[in-house]
Amino acid sequence: MQGQLFDNLPEQLSPMPAGAAHPIGPGAMHLPGFIGTHAAAILATIQAISRQAPFRHMMTPGSHAMSVSMTNCGLLGWITDAQGYRYSRTDPATHMPWPPLPADLETLARAAAAAAGYPDFRPEACLINCYAPGSRMGLHQDRDEADLSAPIVSFSLGRSATFLWGGARRNDPVARIILQQGDAIVWGGPSRLYFHGIAPLARRCAPQEPELRYNLTFRRVTHLALRDEGGTR
Ligand SMILES: O=C(O)CCC(=O)C(=O)O
């Protein structure tokens, strides 16, 4: 998991050539095709991670199974159960640490963050979502991270989906952005707590379309300064 996964990763964390990168909100960018030729390697990496930490439908604190199945890699993993939404160092299914975040994947996530104006991003957690036909993710905010100064970096793989991009309030207007394999979205700064989600995937796939969609979100959870000073973690 720690070896070199991708060919031709940028040596510097400079923006990779991408499609027409465009802002979708204050501090938020859509980077179409950012992942480029690395998609196949990332899909293989997801399969390797899921052999150690299998995808599962976690339960919400209100006892509903999530529509999307999830796993994690990195120092911390996002979990939900009757005790609430939170990050854990270990996988509750195996009681083992989550598989490490592969160095090449971290490099690519940091390059996407840099391309969107966040050169200091250091992810600690990578939540991996798997969307089967019919699955969805309702509008929500990502607010379980102690450090809200860091952006969220999101990579899309497999089947296309409609990203719902709202605003700071739940009932703000919602834009619909098609995310295709290889796209990255980064949101931080004033957009960090914007509501977002994924519209239900159609139950039927178009011919040639992959059945499953994968999404990786890279997150900073703890405060970098505290961590470097030997603070809380
Ligand atoms: O699947 C996506 O593109 C969005 C994922 C998401 O909103 C989340 O994991 O919080």
mmCIF file of C-alpha atoms and ligand atoms in Angstrom:
data_model
loop_
_atom_site.group_PDB
_atom_site.id
_atom_site.type_symbol
_atom_site.label_atom_id
_atom_site.label_comp_id
_atom_site.label_asym_id
_atom_site.label_seq_id
_atom_site.Cartn_x
_atom_site.Cartn_y
_atom_site.Cartn_z
ATOM 1 C CA MET A 1 0.000 0.000 0.000
ATOM 2 C CA GLN A 2 2.976 2.296 0.547
ATOM 3 C CA GLY A 3 4.765 1.712 -2.753
ATOM 4 C CA GLN A 4 4.614 3.799 -5.887
ATOM 5 C CA LEU A 5 1.146 3.416 -7.357
ATOM 6 C CA PHE A 6 1.140 5.952 -10.124
ATOM 7 C CA ASP A 7 3.456 6.775 -12.988
ATOM 8 C CA ASN A 8 4.321 10.385 -13.734
ATOM 9 C CA LEU A 9 3.234 11.988 -10.491
ATOM 10 C CA PRO A 10 4.328 15.617 -10.369
ATOM 11 C CA GLU A 11 7.550 15.995 -8.400
ATOM 12 C CA GLN A 12 6.383 19.350 -7.081
ATOM 13 C CA LEU A 13 2.930 19.859 -5.675
ATOM 14 C CA SER A 14 2.107 22.147 -8.535
ATOM 15 C CA PRO A 15 -1.253 22.028 -10.334
ATOM 16 C CA MET A 16 -1.445 19.194 -12.842
ATOM 17 C CA PRO A 17 -2.781 19.959 -16.286
ATOM 18 C CA ALA A 18 -6.543 19.740 -15.949
ATOM 19 C CA GLY A 19 -9.602 20.574 -17.991
ATOM 20 C CA ALA A 20 -11.240 23.928 -17.622
ATOM 21 C CA ALA A 21 -10.901 24.335 -13.858
ATOM 22 C CA HIS A 22 -13.555 26.711 -12.632
ATOM 23 C CA PRO A 23 -14.755 28.145 -9.345
ATOM 24 C CA ILE A 24 -18.083 26.848 -8.088
ATOM 25 C CA GLY A 25 -18.222 29.065 -5.020
ATOM 26 C CA PRO A 26 -15.979 31.200 -2.814
ATOM 27 C CA GLY A 27 -12.923 29.027 -2.117
ATOM 28 C CA ALA A 28 -14.373 26.085 -4.088
ATOM 29 C CA MET A 29 -13.169 24.704 -7.432
ATOM 30 C CA HIS A 30 -14.249 22.006 -9.860
ATOM 31 C CA LEU A 31 -11.186 20.494 -11.567
ATOM 32 C CA PRO A 32 -12.570 18.338 -14.403
ATOM 33 C CA GLY A 33 -10.283 15.467 -15.359
ATOM 34 C CA PHE A 34 -7.708 16.354 -12.715
ATOM 35 C CA ILE A 35 -6.958 12.718 -11.908
ATOM 36 C CA GLY A 36 -6.144 12.101 -15.575
ATOM 37 C CA THR A 37 -4.451 8.800 -16.274
ATOM 38 C CA HIS A 38 -4.288 7.788 -12.601
ATOM 39 C CA ALA A 39 -7.930 6.652 -12.431
ATOM 40 C CA ALA A 40 -7.213 2.965 -13.107
ATOM 41 C CA ALA A 41 -4.460 2.867 -10.479
ATOM 42 C CA ILE A 42 -6.731 4.538 -7.927
ATOM 43 C CA LEU A 43 -9.517 2.028 -8.639
ATOM 44 C CA ALA A 44 -7.031 -0.816 -8.051
ATOM 45 C CA THR A 45 -5.923 0.892 -4.835
ATOM 46 C CA ILE A 46 -9.534 1.088 -3.641
ATOM 47 C CA GLN A 47 -9.910 -2.666 -4.224
ATOM 48 C CA ALA A 48 -6.734 -3.337 -2.215
ATOM 49 C CA ILE A 49 -7.918 -1.111 0.646
ATOM 50 C CA SER A 50 -11.329 -2.772 0.695
ATOM 51 C CA ARG A 51 -9.735 -6.195 1.097
ATOM 52 C CA GLN A 52 -8.283 -4.981 4.421
ATOM 53 C CA ALA A 53 -11.171 -2.716 5.453
ATOM 54 C CA PRO A 54 -14.310 -3.904 3.631
ATOM 55 C CA PHE A 55 -17.030 -1.552 2.417
ATOM 56 C CA ARG A 56 -20.029 -1.545 4.759
ATOM 57 C CA HIS A 57 -23.298 0.336 5.168
ATOM 58 C CA MET A 58 -22.755 2.223 8.434
ATOM 59 C CA MET A 59 -25.687 3.075 10.673
ATOM 60 C CA THR A 60 -26.660 6.672 11.402
ATOM 61 C CA PRO A 61 -27.176 7.715 15.038
ATOM 62 C CA GLY A 62 -30.909 7.470 14.235
ATOM 63 C CA SER A 63 -30.459 3.750 13.301
ATOM 64 C CA HIS A 64 -30.812 4.131 9.515
ATOM 65 C CA ALA A 65 -28.381 2.247 7.280
ATOM 66 C CA MET A 66 -26.530 4.661 5.000
ATOM 67 C CA SER A 67 -27.428 4.297 1.345
ATOM 68 C CA VAL A 68 -23.744 4.455 0.357
ATOM 69 C CA SER A 69 -21.244 1.830 1.519
ATOM 70 C CA MET A 70 -18.022 3.177 3.003
ATOM 71 C CA THR A 71 -14.512 2.415 4.086
ATOM 72 C CA ASN A 72 -11.487 4.553 4.954
ATOM 73 C CA CYS A 73 -7.747 4.765 4.713
ATOM 74 C CA GLY A 74 -5.362 7.032 6.579
ATOM 75 C CA LEU A 75 -4.552 7.770 10.177
ATOM 76 C CA LEU A 76 -8.200 8.425 10.963
ATOM 77 C CA GLY A 77 -11.417 7.122 9.447
ATOM 78 C CA TRP A 78 -14.899 8.641 9.509
ATOM 79 C CA ILE A 79 -17.500 6.415 11.159
ATOM 80 C CA THR A 80 -21.118 6.620 12.257
ATOM 81 C CA ASP A 81 -23.110 4.434 14.632
ATOM 82 C CA ALA A 82 -25.506 4.824 17.555
ATOM 83 C CA GLN A 83 -22.829 6.857 19.371
ATOM 84 C CA GLY A 84 -22.758 9.486 16.612
ATOM 85 C CA TYR A 85 -20.626 10.755 13.743
ATOM 86 C CA ARG A 86 -16.903 10.883 14.460
ATOM 87 C CA TYR A 87 -13.368 9.883 13.453
ATOM 88 C CA SER A 88 -11.693 6.740 14.725
ATOM 89 C CA ARG A 89 -8.129 5.468 14.489
ATOM 90 C CA THR A 90 -9.403 1.932 14.116
ATOM 91 C CA ASP A 91 -11.951 0.172 11.925
ATOM 92 C CA PRO A 92 -14.853 -0.844 14.180
ATOM 93 C CA ALA A 93 -15.422 -3.927 11.981
ATOM 94 C CA THR A 94 -11.924 -5.345 12.516
ATOM 95 C CA HIS A 95 -10.557 -3.307 15.465
ATOM 96 C CA MET A 96 -7.448 -2.790 13.314
ATOM 97 C CA PRO A 97 -5.971 0.555 12.249
ATOM 98 C CA TRP A 98 -7.325 1.707 8.880
ATOM 99 C CA PRO A 99 -5.066 0.866 5.920
ATOM 100 C CA PRO A 100 -2.501 3.648 5.412
ATOM 101 C CA LEU A 101 -3.161 6.428 2.937
ATOM 102 C CA PRO A 102 -0.881 5.552 -0.004
ATOM 103 C CA ALA A 103 1.787 8.226 -0.452
ATOM 104 C CA ASP A 104 0.995 8.722 -4.142
ATOM 105 C CA LEU A 105 -2.680 9.246 -3.387
ATOM 106 C CA GLU A 106 -1.781 11.804 -0.736
ATOM 107 C CA THR A 107 0.473 13.574 -3.252
ATOM 108 C CA LEU A 108 -2.358 13.738 -5.775
ATOM 109 C CA ALA A 109 -4.800 15.053 -3.148
ATOM 110 C CA ARG A 110 -2.299 17.713 -2.101
ATOM 111 C CA ALA A 111 -1.765 18.674 -5.748
ATOM 112 C CA ALA A 112 -5.542 19.113 -6.201
ATOM 113 C CA ALA A 113 -5.713 21.237 -3.045
ATOM 114 C CA ALA A 114 -2.780 23.343 -4.281
ATOM 115 C CA ALA A 115 -4.453 23.786 -7.671
ATOM 116 C CA ALA A 116 -7.489 25.164 -5.860
ATOM 117 C CA GLY A 117 -5.422 27.566 -3.730
ATOM 118 C CA TYR A 118 -4.670 25.444 -0.641
ATOM 119 C CA PRO A 119 -0.928 24.665 -0.863
ATOM 120 C CA ASP A 120 -0.601 23.650 2.806
ATOM 121 C CA PHE A 121 -3.171 20.843 2.821
ATOM 122 C CA ARG A 122 -2.049 17.730 4.737
ATOM 123 C CA PRO A 123 -4.792 15.075 4.752
ATOM 124 C CA GLU A 124 -5.119 12.692 7.681
ATOM 125 C CA ALA A 125 -8.215 10.813 6.579
ATOM 126 C CA CYS A 126 -9.606 9.506 3.319
ATOM 127 C CA LEU A 127 -13.244 8.430 3.342
ATOM 128 C CA ILE A 128 -14.098 6.165 0.410
ATOM 129 C CA ASN A 129 -17.747 6.004 -0.661
ATOM 130 C CA CYS A 130 -19.170 3.366 -2.991
ATOM 131 C CA TYR A 131 -22.449 4.216 -4.768
ATOM 132 C CA ALA A 132 -24.500 1.355 -6.207
ATOM 133 C CA PRO A 133 -27.445 2.057 -8.544
ATOM 134 C CA GLY A 134 -30.151 3.896 -6.596
ATOM 135 C CA SER A 135 -27.853 5.112 -3.838
ATOM 136 C CA ARG A 136 -27.534 8.736 -2.853
ATOM 137 C CA MET A 137 -26.109 11.093 -0.273
ATOM 138 C CA GLY A 138 -28.461 13.693 1.146
ATOM 139 C CA LEU A 139 -27.507 17.340 1.567
ATOM 140 C CA HIS A 140 -25.167 17.680 4.531
ATOM 141 C CA GLN A 141 -22.213 19.636 5.870
ATOM 142 C CA ASP A 142 -18.832 18.058 6.652
ATOM 143 C CA ARG A 143 -18.376 19.332 10.182
ATOM 144 C CA ASP A 144 -16.891 16.471 12.191
ATOM 145 C CA GLU A 145 -13.344 17.762 11.634
ATOM 146 C CA ALA A 146 -11.753 19.866 14.390
ATOM 147 C CA ASP A 147 -9.763 21.829 11.803
ATOM 148 C CA LEU A 148 -12.249 23.604 9.553
ATOM 149 C CA SER A 149 -9.489 25.792 8.087
ATOM 150 C CA ALA A 150 -8.416 22.929 5.792
ATOM 151 C CA PRO A 151 -10.383 22.183 2.611
ATOM 152 C CA ILE A 152 -12.116 18.965 1.607
ATOM 153 C CA VAL A 153 -10.618 17.373 -1.521
ATOM 154 C CA SER A 154 -12.904 15.022 -3.441
ATOM 155 C CA PHE A 155 -12.075 12.623 -6.311
ATOM 156 C CA SER A 156 -14.720 10.904 -8.454
ATOM 157 C CA LEU A 157 -14.247 7.529 -10.139
ATOM 158 C CA GLY A 158 -16.458 5.084 -12.002
ATOM 159 C CA ARG A 159 -20.017 6.019 -12.876
ATOM 160 C CA SER A 160 -20.940 9.678 -13.335
ATOM 161 C CA ALA A 161 -23.135 11.348 -10.737
ATOM 162 C CA THR A 162 -24.818 14.659 -10.026
ATOM 163 C CA PHE A 163 -23.147 16.633 -7.233
ATOM 164 C CA LEU A 164 -25.582 18.829 -5.332
ATOM 165 C CA TRP A 165 -23.858 22.027 -4.323
ATOM 166 C CA GLY A 166 -25.809 24.266 -2.002
ATOM 167 C CA GLY A 167 -24.792 27.099 0.256
ATOM 168 C CA ALA A 168 -24.193 27.912 3.879
ATOM 169 C CA ARG A 169 -27.863 27.351 4.767
ATOM 170 C CA ARG A 170 -29.729 24.115 4.159
ATOM 171 C CA ASN A 171 -32.427 25.855 2.127
ATOM 172 C CA ASP A 172 -30.035 27.855 -0.103
ATOM 173 C CA PRO A 173 -30.387 27.201 -3.861
ATOM 174 C CA VAL A 174 -28.666 24.013 -4.997
ATOM 175 C CA ALA A 175 -26.552 23.828 -8.165
ATOM 176 C CA ARG A 176 -26.282 20.472 -9.966
ATOM 177 C CA ILE A 177 -22.781 19.627 -11.225
ATOM 178 C CA ILE A 178 -22.101 16.457 -13.215
ATOM 179 C CA LEU A 179 -19.041 14.674 -11.841
ATOM 180 C CA GLN A 180 -17.309 12.228 -14.150
ATOM 181 C CA GLN A 181 -14.538 9.753 -13.625
ATOM 182 C CA GLY A 182 -11.343 11.691 -12.996
ATOM 183 C CA ASP A 183 -12.922 14.905 -11.710
ATOM 184 C CA ALA A 184 -11.783 16.595 -8.527
ATOM 185 C CA ILE A 185 -13.693 19.111 -6.435
ATOM 186 C CA VAL A 186 -12.091 21.115 -3.652
ATOM 187 C CA TRP A 187 -14.020 23.257 -1.195
ATOM 188 C CA GLY A 188 -12.648 25.276 1.676
ATOM 189 C CA GLY A 189 -12.444 28.779 3.089
ATOM 190 C CA PRO A 190 -15.864 30.457 2.946
ATOM 191 C CA SER A 191 -17.356 27.312 1.289
ATOM 192 C CA ARG A 192 -15.966 24.817 3.802
ATOM 193 C CA LEU A 193 -19.322 24.298 5.522
ATOM 194 C CA TYR A 194 -21.503 24.523 2.414
ATOM 195 C CA PHE A 195 -24.231 21.906 2.135
ATOM 196 C CA HIS A 196 -23.576 19.289 -0.530
ATOM 197 C CA GLY A 197 -24.671 15.805 -1.544
ATOM 198 C CA ILE A 198 -25.177 13.384 -4.431
ATOM 199 C CA ALA A 199 -28.485 12.921 -6.299
ATOM 200 C CA PRO A 200 -29.748 9.314 -6.450
ATOM 201 C CA LEU A 201 -27.953 7.297 -9.120
ATOM 202 C CA ALA A 202 -30.382 5.970 -11.720
ATOM 203 C CA ARG A 203 -31.204 2.303 -11.138
ATOM 204 C CA ARG A 204 -30.336 1.483 -14.732
ATOM 205 C CA CYS A 205 -26.913 2.169 -16.195
ATOM 206 C CA ALA A 206 -26.385 3.298 -19.755
ATOM 207 C CA PRO A 207 -24.599 0.741 -21.971
ATOM 208 C CA GLN A 208 -20.831 0.820 -21.363
ATOM 209 C CA GLU A 209 -21.336 2.751 -18.132
ATOM 210 C CA PRO A 210 -19.745 1.295 -14.982
ATOM 211 C CA GLU A 211 -22.321 0.229 -12.415
ATOM 212 C CA LEU A 212 -20.553 1.657 -9.398
ATOM 213 C CA ARG A 213 -19.336 5.102 -8.497
ATOM 214 C CA TYR A 214 -16.488 5.657 -6.042
ATOM 215 C CA ASN A 215 -15.712 8.888 -4.287
ATOM 216 C CA LEU A 216 -12.709 9.660 -2.129
ATOM 217 C CA THR A 217 -12.723 12.645 0.184
ATOM 218 C CA PHE A 218 -9.428 13.672 1.768
ATOM 219 C CA ARG A 219 -9.780 15.471 5.064
ATOM 220 C CA ARG A 220 -7.703 17.244 7.644
ATOM 221 C CA VAL A 221 -9.222 16.348 10.998
ATOM 222 C CA THR A 222 -6.917 17.677 13.715
ATOM 223 C CA HIS A 223 -5.206 21.050 13.866
ATOM 224 C CA LEU A 224 -1.842 20.809 12.113
ATOM 225 C CA ALA A 225 -0.198 23.273 14.523
ATOM 226 C CA LEU A 226 -1.337 21.339 17.601
ATOM 227 C CA ARG A 227 -0.201 18.079 16.082
ATOM 228 C CA ASP A 228 3.247 19.420 15.173
ATOM 229 C CA GLU A 229 3.680 20.798 18.675
ATOM 230 C CA GLY A 230 2.825 17.430 20.190
ATOM 231 C CA GLY A 231 -0.571 18.754 21.235
ATOM 232 C CA THR A 232 -3.771 16.775 21.412
ATOM 233 C CA ARG A 233 -2.637 13.895 19.157
HETATM 234 O O1 LIG B 1 -19.699 11.407 -3.283
HETATM 235 C C1 LIG B 1 -19.457 12.595 -3.341
HETATM 236 O O2 LIG B 1 -19.049 13.155 -4.357
HETATM 237 C C2 LIG B 1 -19.692 13.457 -2.113
HETATM 238 C C3 LIG B 1 -19.281 12.761 -0.853
HETATM 239 C C4 LIG B 1 -19.610 13.541 0.357
HETATM 240 O O3 LIG B 1 -20.338 14.479 0.321
HETATM 241 C C5 LIG B 1 -19.035 13.161 1.642
HETATM 242 O O4 LIG B 1 -18.380 12.112 1.751
HETATM 243 O O5 LIG B 1 -19.235 13.935 2.611
#
